[in-house]
Coordinates of C-alpha atoms in Angstrom, one line a residue:
X141 CA -31.4 -170.1 -93.9
X142 CA -28.1 -171.5 -93.7
X143 CA -26.4 -174.9 -95.1
X144 CA -27.7 -176.8 -92.5
X145 CA -30.8 -176.1 -92.0
X146 CA -31.3 -176.5 -95.5
X147 CA -30.0 -179.9 -95.4
X148 CA -32.6 -181.2 -92.3
X149 CA -35.4 -179.3 -94.3
X150 CA -34.8 -181.7 -97.5
X151 CA -34.8 -184.8 -95.4
X152 CA -37.2 -184.1 -92.9
X153 CA -39.6 -181.5 -93.6
X154 CA -41.7 -181.2 -90.3
X155 CA -38.3 -180.7 -88.2
X156 CA -37.2 -178.1 -90.7
X157 CA -40.2 -176.7 -90.4
X158 CA -39.8 -176.7 -86.7
X159 CA -35.9 -174.7 -86.5
X160 CA -37.1 -172.3 -89.1
X161 CA -40.1 -171.6 -86.8
X162 CA -37.7 -171.2 -83.7
X163 CA -35.1 -169.3 -85.8
X164 CA -37.2 -166.5 -86.3
X165 CA -38.7 -166.3 -83.1
X166 CA -35.1 -166.0 -81.9
X167 CA -34.0 -163.0 -84.5
X168 CA -37.7 -161.3 -82.9
X169 CA -36.7 -161.7 -79.4
X170 CA -33.3 -160.9 -80.1
X171 CA -34.2 -157.6 -82.2
X172 CA -37.1 -156.6 -79.2
X173 CA -33.6 -156.5 -76.7
X174 CA -31.7 -154.5 -78.6
X175 CA -34.5 -151.8 -78.6
X176 CA -35.5 -149.8 -76.1
X177 CA -34.4 -146.3 -74.3
X178 CA -30.3 -145.2 -75.7
X179 CA -30.6 -143.6 -72.0
X180 CA -31.3 -146.5 -70.5
X181 CA -28.6 -148.1 -71.6
X182 CA -24.9 -149.2 -70.2
X183 CA -21.6 -148.8 -71.7
X184 CA -18.2 -147.2 -71.7
X185 CA -19.8 -143.5 -72.0
X186 CA -21.7 -144.6 -68.6
X187 CA -19.7 -146.7 -66.8
X188 CA -19.5 -143.6 -63.9
X189 CA -22.5 -142.0 -64.4
X190 CA -24.4 -143.2 -61.3
X191 CA -28.2 -141.9 -61.0
X192 CA -29.9 -142.0 -57.6
X193 CA -33.2 -143.7 -57.1
X194 CA -33.7 -141.7 -53.4
X195 CA -36.4 -139.6 -52.7
X196 CA -36.4 -135.8 -53.0
X197 CA -36.0 -135.4 -49.2
X198 CA -32.9 -138.1 -49.3
X199 CA -31.2 -136.3 -51.6
X200 CA -31.5 -132.6 -50.1
X201 CA -30.9 -133.9 -46.1
X202 CA -27.0 -134.5 -47.4
X203 CA -26.4 -131.6 -49.2
X204 CA -28.7 -128.7 -48.4
X205 CA -26.3 -127.0 -46.4
X206 CA -23.1 -127.3 -48.2
X207 CA -25.2 -125.8 -51.0
X208 CA -27.1 -123.2 -49.5
X209 CA -23.3 -122.1 -47.5
X210 CA -21.3 -122.2 -51.4
X211 CA -24.5 -120.4 -53.2
X212 CA -24.0 -117.5 -50.4
X213 CA -20.6 -117.3 -51.1
X214 CA -20.9 -116.7 -55.2
X215 CA -23.4 -114.7 -54.7
X216 CA -21.1 -112.5 -52.0
X217 CA -17.7 -113.2 -54.3
X218 CA -19.4 -113.8 -58.2
X219 CA -20.0 -110.7 -59.5
X220 CA -21.9 -112.7 -62.3
X221 CA -24.4 -114.5 -59.8
X222 CA -24.7 -111.7 -57.7
X223 CA -26.1 -109.4 -60.7
X224 CA -28.3 -112.3 -61.5
X225 CA -30.3 -112.4 -58.0
X226 CA -30.6 -108.6 -58.1
X227 CA -32.1 -109.0 -62.3
X228 CA -34.6 -111.7 -60.8
X229 CA -35.6 -109.9 -58.1
X230 CA -35.9 -106.7 -59.9
X231 CA -37.9 -108.3 -62.1
X232 CA -40.2 -110.6 -59.5
X233 CA -41.0 -108.1 -57.2
X234 CA -39.8 -104.4 -58.8
X235 CA -41.1 -102.2 -56.0
X236 CA -43.7 -104.7 -54.5
X237 CA -46.7 -106.8 -55.4
X238 CA -49.4 -104.7 -54.0
X239 CA -53.0 -105.7 -53.2
X240 CA -56.7 -104.6 -54.9
X241 CA -59.1 -104.1 -51.8
X242 CA -62.7 -103.3 -52.6
X243 CA -63.3 -101.9 -48.9
X244 CA -61.7 -98.5 -48.2
X245 CA -61.5 -98.8 -44.6
X246 CA -58.9 -102.3 -44.9
X247 CA -57.3 -100.4 -47.9
X248 CA -56.1 -97.5 -45.9
X249 CA -55.5 -99.9 -42.8
X250 CA -53.5 -101.8 -45.2
X251 CA -51.6 -98.8 -46.8
X252 CA -50.6 -97.5 -43.4
X253 CA -49.2 -101.4 -41.6
X254 CA -47.5 -102.0 -45.1
X255 CA -45.6 -98.9 -44.6
X256 CA -44.8 -98.5 -41.4
X257 CA -45.5 -101.6 -38.9
X258 CA -45.1 -104.8 -40.7
X259 CA -41.1 -105.4 -40.3
X260 CA -40.6 -106.8 -37.3
X261 CA -36.9 -105.3 -37.3
X262 CA -38.4 -101.9 -37.8
X263 CA -36.5 -101.6 -41.3
X264 CA -38.5 -102.4 -44.4
X265 CA -41.9 -102.1 -45.5
X266 CA -44.0 -104.6 -47.1
X267 CA -42.3 -104.5 -50.7
X268 CA -38.5 -104.5 -48.9
X269 CA -39.7 -108.0 -47.1
X270 CA -40.8 -109.2 -50.1
X271 CA -37.7 -108.7 -52.4
X272 CA -35.4 -110.0 -48.8
X273 CA -38.0 -112.9 -49.0
X274 CA -37.3 -113.4 -52.7
X275 CA -33.9 -113.0 -52.2
X276 CA -33.7 -115.8 -49.9
X277 CA -35.7 -118.2 -51.7
X278 CA -33.8 -118.1 -55.0
X279 CA -30.1 -117.7 -53.2
X280 CA -30.7 -120.3 -50.2
X281 CA -33.4 -122.0 -52.0
X282 CA -35.8 -121.4 -48.9
X283 CA -37.0 -119.2 -46.1
X284 CA -38.6 -118.6 -43.1
X285 CA -41.7 -116.1 -42.2
X286 CA -43.0 -116.1 -39.0
X287 CA -45.9 -114.4 -37.5
X288 CA -45.5 -112.4 -34.2
X289 CA -48.5 -111.5 -32.6
X290 CA -47.9 -107.4 -30.6
X291 CA -49.5 -106.5 -27.4
X292 CA -52.2 -104.0 -27.5
X293 CA -49.7 -101.0 -25.6
X294 CA -47.1 -101.4 -28.6
X295 CA -49.4 -98.8 -30.3
X296 CA -49.3 -100.5 -33.7
X297 CA -52.6 -100.0 -35.9
X298 CA -52.7 -103.8 -36.8
X299 CA -50.9 -105.7 -33.7
X300 CA -48.9 -108.2 -36.4
X301 CA -45.6 -108.3 -38.3
X302 CA -43.7 -110.1 -40.4
X303 CA -40.2 -111.6 -39.0
X304 CA -37.5 -113.1 -41.6
X305 CA -35.7 -115.8 -40.8
X306 CA -33.1 -117.5 -42.6
X307 CA -33.4 -121.1 -43.2
X308 CA -30.2 -122.2 -40.9
X309 CA -33.1 -121.7 -38.4
X310 CA -34.6 -124.8 -39.1
X311 CA -33.1 -128.0 -37.4
X312 CA -32.2 -130.4 -40.0
X313 CA -31.4 -133.1 -37.9
X314 CA -34.7 -133.3 -36.9
X315 CA -35.3 -136.8 -38.6
X316 CA -37.4 -139.7 -38.2
X317 CA -41.0 -141.2 -36.4
X318 CA -42.4 -139.0 -33.6
X319 CA -45.6 -139.9 -31.3
X320 CA -47.9 -138.3 -33.5
X321 CA -46.2 -138.6 -36.9
X322 CA -43.0 -138.1 -38.6
X323 CA -40.4 -134.9 -38.9
X324 CA -38.1 -134.5 -42.4
X325 CA -35.5 -132.3 -41.7
X326 CA -37.1 -130.1 -39.0
X327 CA -40.6 -129.7 -40.4
X328 CA -43.3 -131.9 -38.5
X329 CA -46.1 -134.1 -39.9
X330 CA -48.4 -135.8 -38.9
X331 CA -49.9 -139.8 -40.4
X332 CA -51.5 -137.9 -43.1
X333 CA -49.0 -136.0 -43.8
X334 CA -50.0 -132.3 -43.1
X335 CA -47.5 -130.2 -41.6
X336 CA -47.8 -129.4 -38.0
X337 CA -44.8 -127.0 -37.4
X338 CA -41.5 -127.1 -37.2
X339 CA -38.4 -127.4 -35.1
X340 CA -36.3 -123.9 -35.0
X341 CA -33.7 -122.8 -32.9
X342 CA -34.2 -120.0 -30.8
X343 CA -30.8 -118.1 -32.6
X344 CA -29.1 -118.3 -35.6
X345 CA -26.7 -121.4 -35.4
X346 CA -23.6 -118.5 -37.1
X347 CA -24.5 -116.4 -35.0
X348 CA -21.6 -114.7 -33.3
X349 CA -23.5 -114.4 -29.7
X350 CA -25.0 -117.8 -30.2
X351 CA -24.2 -120.2 -27.0
X352 CA -24.1 -123.9 -27.3
X353 CA -26.8 -124.1 -25.2
X354 CA -28.8 -121.9 -27.4
X355 CA -28.6 -124.1 -29.9
X356 CA -31.6 -126.4 -28.7
X357 CA -34.4 -126.8 -31.4
X358 CA -38.3 -126.0 -30.3
X359 CA -41.6 -127.0 -31.7
X360 CA -43.7 -123.9 -33.6
X361 CA -46.7 -124.7 -34.6
X362 CA -47.2 -124.2 -38.3
X363 CA -50.0 -121.4 -37.7
X364 CA -47.1 -119.0 -36.5
X365 CA -44.7 -120.0 -39.6
X366 CA -45.1 -119.8 -43.3
X367 CA -41.7 -121.9 -45.4
X368 CA -41.4 -120.5 -48.8
X369 CA -39.6 -122.3 -51.1
X370 CA -40.3 -123.4 -54.8
X371 CA -42.1 -126.9 -54.4
X372 CA -42.6 -127.7 -58.2
X373 CA -39.3 -129.2 -58.9
X374 CA -40.2 -132.9 -57.8
X375 CA -43.8 -134.3 -55.7
X376 CA -43.0 -134.6 -51.8
X377 CA -40.4 -132.1 -52.0
X378 CA -40.6 -131.0 -48.4
X379 CA -37.4 -128.6 -48.3
X380 CA -35.8 -125.9 -50.7
X381 CA -32.8 -125.9 -52.9
X382 CA -30.8 -122.7 -54.2
X383 CA -31.7 -122.0 -57.5
X384 CA -28.5 -121.6 -58.2
X385 CA -27.4 -125.1 -57.7
X386 CA -26.3 -126.2 -61.2
X387 CA -24.7 -123.2 -61.6
X388 CA -22.2 -123.4 -58.8
X389 CA -19.6 -125.6 -60.5
X390 CA -19.9 -123.5 -63.8
X391 CA -19.2 -120.2 -62.1
X392 CA -16.6 -121.5 -59.8
X393 CA -14.8 -123.3 -62.7
X394 CA -15.3 -119.4 -64.7
X395 CA -13.5 -117.6 -61.9
X396 CA -10.6 -119.3 -61.7
X397 CA -10.2 -119.8 -65.2
X398 CA -10.6 -116.1 -65.4
X399 CA -8.3 -115.7 -62.5
X400 CA -5.7 -118.1 -64.2
X401 CA -5.7 -116.1 -67.3
X402 CA -5.5 -112.4 -65.5
X403 CA -2.1 -114.0 -63.8
X404 CA -0.6 -115.2 -67.2
X405 CA -1.0 -111.8 -69.0
X406 CA 0.5 -110.1 -66.1
X407 CA 3.4 -112.7 -66.1
X408 CA 3.6 -111.9 -69.8
X409 CA 3.5 -108.1 -69.6
X410 CA 6.5 -108.3 -68.0
X411 CA 9.2 -108.2 -70.9
X412 CA 12.5 -109.0 -69.8
X413 CA 15.8 -110.4 -70.8
X414 CA 17.7 -113.0 -70.0
X415 CA 21.6 -113.2 -70.6
X416 CA 23.8 -116.3 -70.5
X417 CA 27.4 -115.9 -69.7
X418 CA 30.5 -116.7 -67.6
X419 CA 31.7 -113.1 -67.7
X420 CA 30.4 -111.7 -64.4
X421 CA 31.5 -108.0 -65.8
X422 CA 29.2 -108.5 -69.2
X423 CA 26.4 -105.4 -69.4
X424 CA 24.0 -105.1 -71.8
X425 CA 22.5 -102.2 -71.3
X426 CA 22.6 -98.9 -69.0
X427 CA 23.0 -100.0 -65.3
X428 CA 21.2 -98.3 -62.7
X429 CA 22.7 -95.9 -60.4
X430 CA 21.8 -97.9 -57.1
X431 CA 21.5 -102.3 -57.3
X432 CA 18.4 -103.6 -56.2
X433 CA 16.9 -104.6 -52.5
X434 CA 19.3 -107.6 -53.2
X435 CA 22.7 -105.8 -54.6
X436 CA 21.8 -107.5 -57.9
X437 CA 22.6 -105.3 -61.0
X438 CA 19.6 -103.6 -62.9
X439 CA 20.0 -102.3 -66.4
X440 CA 17.8 -101.0 -68.9
X441 CA 17.6 -101.7 -72.7
X442 CA 17.6 -98.3 -74.5
X443 CA 15.4 -98.5 -77.7
X444 CA 18.1 -99.3 -80.8
X445 CA 20.7 -100.8 -78.7
X446 CA 23.2 -102.9 -80.7
X447 CA 24.8 -105.1 -78.5
X448 CA 27.7 -107.7 -79.9
X449 CA 28.4 -110.9 -77.8
X450 CA 31.3 -112.7 -77.6
X451 CA 31.2 -116.7 -78.4
X452 CA 28.8 -119.0 -75.8
X453 CA 26.9 -115.9 -74.7
X454 CA 23.5 -115.5 -76.0
X455 CA 20.6 -113.8 -74.6
X456 CA 16.6 -114.8 -74.6
X457 CA 13.7 -112.7 -74.5
X458 CA 10.1 -113.3 -73.1
X459 CA 7.7 -114.4 -76.0
X460 CA 4.2 -113.4 -74.8
X461 CA 1.6 -115.8 -76.0
X462 CA -1.6 -114.7 -77.6
X463 CA -5.7 -114.9 -75.8
X464 CA -7.4 -117.0 -78.9
X465 CA -10.3 -118.3 -77.7
X466 CA -10.5 -116.9 -74.7
X467 CA -13.6 -114.5 -75.3
X468 CA -15.5 -117.3 -76.7
X469 CA -14.8 -119.8 -74.1
X470 CA -15.9 -116.9 -71.4
X471 CA -18.9 -116.3 -73.6
X472 CA -20.2 -120.7 -73.9
X473 CA -19.7 -120.6 -70.0
X474 CA -21.7 -117.4 -68.7
X475 CA -24.5 -118.4 -71.4
X476 CA -24.6 -121.8 -69.3
X477 CA -24.0 -119.8 -66.4
X478 CA -27.4 -117.8 -67.4
X479 CA -29.8 -120.8 -68.5
X480 CA -28.9 -122.4 -64.8
X481 CA -29.9 -119.0 -63.3
X482 CA -32.9 -118.4 -65.3
X483 CA -32.3 -115.5 -67.0
X484 CA -30.6 -114.6 -70.7
X485 CA -27.4 -113.9 -71.1
X486 CA -27.3 -110.7 -72.7
X487 CA -29.7 -109.7 -68.7
X488 CA -26.3 -111.4 -67.2
X489 CA -23.6 -109.8 -68.6
X490 CA -25.4 -106.7 -70.4
X491 CA -23.8 -107.6 -73.7
X492 CA -26.6 -106.5 -76.2
X493 CA -24.5 -106.2 -79.3
X494 CA -25.9 -109.7 -80.9
X495 CA -29.8 -108.8 -79.8
X496 CA -32.1 -107.4 -82.3
X497 CA -35.8 -106.4 -81.4
X498 CA -37.0 -109.8 -83.1
X499 CA -34.7 -112.0 -80.7
X500 CA -34.7 -109.4 -77.4
X501 CA -38.8 -110.3 -78.0
X502 CA -38.3 -113.2 -78.0
X503 CA -36.6 -113.8 -74.9
X504 CA -38.5 -111.4 -72.6
X505 CA -41.4 -113.1 -73.5
X506 CA -39.6 -116.2 -72.8
X507 CA -38.7 -114.8 -68.9
X508 CA -41.9 -113.0 -68.6
X509 CA -43.3 -116.4 -69.1
X510 CA -41.2 -117.4 -66.0
X511 CA -41.4 -114.6 -63.9
X512 CA -45.1 -115.1 -63.8
X513 CA -45.2 -118.3 -63.3
X514 CA -43.3 -118.1 -60.0
X515 CA -45.6 -114.7 -59.2
X516 CA -48.7 -116.6 -59.1
X517 CA -48.0 -120.3 -58.7
X518 CA -45.7 -119.5 -55.6
X519 CA -44.9 -116.2 -54.4
X520 CA -48.7 -114.6 -54.1
X521 CA -50.3 -117.9 -52.8
X522 CA -47.9 -119.4 -50.7
X523 CA -46.9 -115.7 -49.2
X524 CA -48.7 -112.6 -50.3
X525 CA -52.9 -114.2 -49.8
X526 CA -52.0 -115.7 -46.6
X527 CA -50.0 -112.4 -45.3
X528 CA -53.3 -110.9 -46.4
X529 CA -55.8 -113.5 -44.6
X530 CA -53.4 -113.3 -41.1
X531 CA -53.6 -109.5 -41.5
X532 CA -57.6 -109.3 -42.0
X533 CA -57.9 -112.0 -39.3
X534 CA -56.4 -110.2 -36.7
X535 CA -57.5 -106.5 -37.8
X536 CA -61.1 -108.4 -36.8
X537 CA -60.2 -109.2 -33.8
X538 CA -58.6 -105.5 -32.5
X539 CA -61.9 -104.3 -33.9
X540 CA -60.4 -102.5 -37.0
X541 CA -63.1 -104.2 -39.2
X542 CA -66.3 -106.4 -39.1
X543 CA -65.3 -109.4 -41.3
X544 CA -62.5 -111.2 -40.2
X545 CA -62.1 -112.9 -44.4
X546 CA -62.1 -110.0 -46.0
X547 CA -59.3 -110.8 -48.6
X548 CA -58.0 -108.0 -51.8
X549 CA -59.7 -109.0 -55.5
X550 CA -56.2 -108.8 -56.9
X551 CA -52.4 -108.4 -56.7
X552 CA -51.0 -106.3 -59.2
X553 CA -46.7 -107.4 -59.8
X554 CA -44.7 -105.1 -61.5
X555 CA -44.0 -104.5 -65.2
X556 CA -41.4 -105.3 -67.0
X557 CA -39.9 -102.5 -69.2
X558 CA -41.5 -102.3 -72.6
X559 CA -38.6 -102.8 -75.2
X560 CA -40.3 -100.7 -77.8
X561 CA -43.5 -98.8 -76.4
X562 CA -44.6 -97.4 -79.9
X563 CA -44.6 -100.7 -81.2
X564 CA -45.8 -102.7 -78.0
X565 CA -48.2 -99.9 -77.2
X566 CA -50.1 -100.5 -80.6
X567 CA -50.1 -104.4 -79.4
X568 CA -51.9 -103.8 -76.5
X569 CA -54.7 -101.4 -79.0
X570 CA -55.3 -103.9 -81.3
X571 CA -55.5 -107.0 -78.5
X572 CA -58.1 -104.5 -76.5
X573 CA -60.2 -103.6 -79.7
X574 CA -60.5 -107.3 -80.7
X575 CA -62.2 -107.5 -76.7
X576 CA -59.0 -109.7 -76.2
X577 CA -57.8 -108.3 -73.5
X578 CA -59.9 -105.8 -71.0
X579 CA -58.3 -102.4 -70.4
X580 CA -58.1 -102.8 -66.2
X581 CA -56.2 -106.1 -67.3
X582 CA -53.8 -104.0 -69.7
X583 CA -53.5 -101.7 -66.7
X584 CA -52.4 -104.3 -64.5
X585 CA -50.2 -106.4 -66.5
X586 CA -48.1 -102.8 -67.1
X587 CA -47.9 -102.7 -63.2
X588 CA -50.0 -100.3 -62.3
X589 CA -53.5 -100.2 -60.5
X590 CA -56.4 -99.1 -62.7
X591 CA -58.4 -97.5 -59.8
X592 CA -55.3 -95.0 -59.5
X593 CA -54.8 -94.5 -62.7
X594 CA -58.6 -93.5 -63.6
X595 CA -58.1 -91.4 -60.3
X596 CA -55.5 -89.7 -61.8
X597 CA -56.8 -89.3 -65.3
X598 CA -59.6 -87.5 -63.9
X599 CA -57.5 -85.1 -61.8
X600 CA -56.0 -84.6 -65.4
X601 CA -59.2 -83.7 -66.7
X602 CA -60.8 -81.1 -64.1
X603 CA -57.7 -79.8 -62.3
X604 CA -58.0 -79.1 -58.3
X605 CA -59.4 -76.5 -56.8
X606 CA -57.1 -74.0 -54.5
X607 CA -58.9 -75.7 -51.8
X608 CA -59.1 -79.1 -52.8
X609 CA -55.2 -78.3 -53.7
X610 CA -54.2 -77.2 -50.1
X611 CA -56.3 -80.3 -48.4
X612 CA -54.0 -82.8 -50.9
X613 CA -50.5 -80.9 -50.2
X614 CA -51.7 -81.5 -46.1
X615 CA -52.3 -85.2 -46.4
X616 CA -49.5 -85.3 -48.0
X617 CA -47.1 -83.2 -45.2
X618 CA -49.2 -85.4 -42.5
X619 CA -47.8 -89.0 -44.3
X620 CA -44.4 -87.8 -44.8
X621 CA -44.2 -86.5 -40.7
X622 CA -45.2 -90.4 -40.4
X623 CA -42.2 -92.0 -42.3
X624 CA -40.1 -89.8 -40.5
X625 CA -41.3 -91.2 -37.0
X626 CA -39.3 -93.8 -35.6

C-alpha cells in the first residue's frame, strides 16, 4: 500500500478498503498472466521460430519427395548413414523373421515358397525381401508390396508372388475430394476414412525407359497392395517419412566440415618458402636442373643450409596450424547423428573405447527395445501377418490346403548377439528357474525355433542309423538341386 492509499484509507475508510481489494486482485491477475509454459512465450529467442499448425499430411505433401531424395543421396555417399542403415536392417531382420506353423503340410509349402518362389523378380527369398523392405522403410520412409497372382501354367507351388515397389510409384499429386471419398497424396479413402486403393504409375517416374505417356497413374485396389511405413509418428499419418530426416543436415554439415579439414591439412602439408627480393638472380637453395612447365625456377632447400640475405630481402615460411578440437567436434556431431538414426554412437562408428560391460549392456537393452517395438508393432502385423494370410488364402484356392485361414502360431525374430554369453546365459537360467520365462520363450528370444532346437538335441542324443543318414543326405541333395534351378 502506497502513501496515496494510506491517505485515502484515513479519510475514507470504505473507499480505501475497495482500493486495497482491487489492488490485491490486480496483483493476483498479473502473477497468473506471468505464469505459464515458457515454450509458449514469445520474445527475442523465439522470433525466428515458426511452428506449423498443419496436419501431418499437409506437412508431408510439401517435402516428402525432397526428403526421400536427400536421404537416398546420403545413403549412397555418406559412410555413416549407409552403415547406420545396415546396422538397423541386420538387427531388425537378420536372416529373416520366420513363421512357426503347426500344420506340417503348410510348413513344407511355406518352406518351398519362401525360398524359391516368393520374389516376383526371381532374385531373393522371403528373408531377402524382408531386408529390402526394411531398408526402404527406414531410408525412403515407405515402400509398396504388390500381390501378384500367377497362372497355373507358371508352375508355382503356390501361385503367389510379391513385387516390391519404391514409394516413387505413388502419385503424390492425387489429392482432393472424389466421387466416393477423398484422396491424400495418392492414397484413396472412402468417406469413413478406410483405404480403398492407391494411384500408381505404370513405371518408375525416374526410370530411363519411362515415357511421358507411361506416367499416368492408375487405381489399384487396396486388397492388392501393402503400404508399409511407420504410422506411430502422428495420428492420421497417411504417408511415411525417412527415419534419417532429422539427421540429413547434421550429416551433410559434417561431410562439409571433414572435407574442409582435409583440404586444409593438404594445404598445410605443402611446406613452402616465399622469397621477397628485387634481385632476379638471387638463389636460396639448389636450383633444379630442369625448370617447371612454366619456365620458372624450382629450388630445393637442403638441411642445415645457411643463406645470408642482403638488406631488403626476406624469406617467409608457411606455418601449419594444429587441429585442436577437431576430433571432439566430430565426435559430438556423430553422437547427434546416431541419436537421429536410432542407433548408438558405438554402433555408428565402431568406436568402443569408452564402453564397459555395464554401459554396453544398457545401450544394448535400449536398442533392443526399439528394435522389438518396430518388429512387433509395425513390421510383423503390417507385413508378415498379411503376407501369411494371403499365402494361406491362395494356397486354399489352389487346392494345396483344406482351410483358408491357417495362420502361423508365432514368428521368430533374429536374435541380438549376446555381449557376454556366460553372464547373460546365467541370467536366462535364473529367469527360467524362477518361472519368469519359459524355455521356449528363451529360445525364441535367442532367434531360434524351439521345435528345431529340440529335434537337433534329440538327434545329438540318438545318432542316426546309416539308412537314416543316407536318406537325410538324399533330401539335402534334392534341396540343393532345387535351389540351383532357375
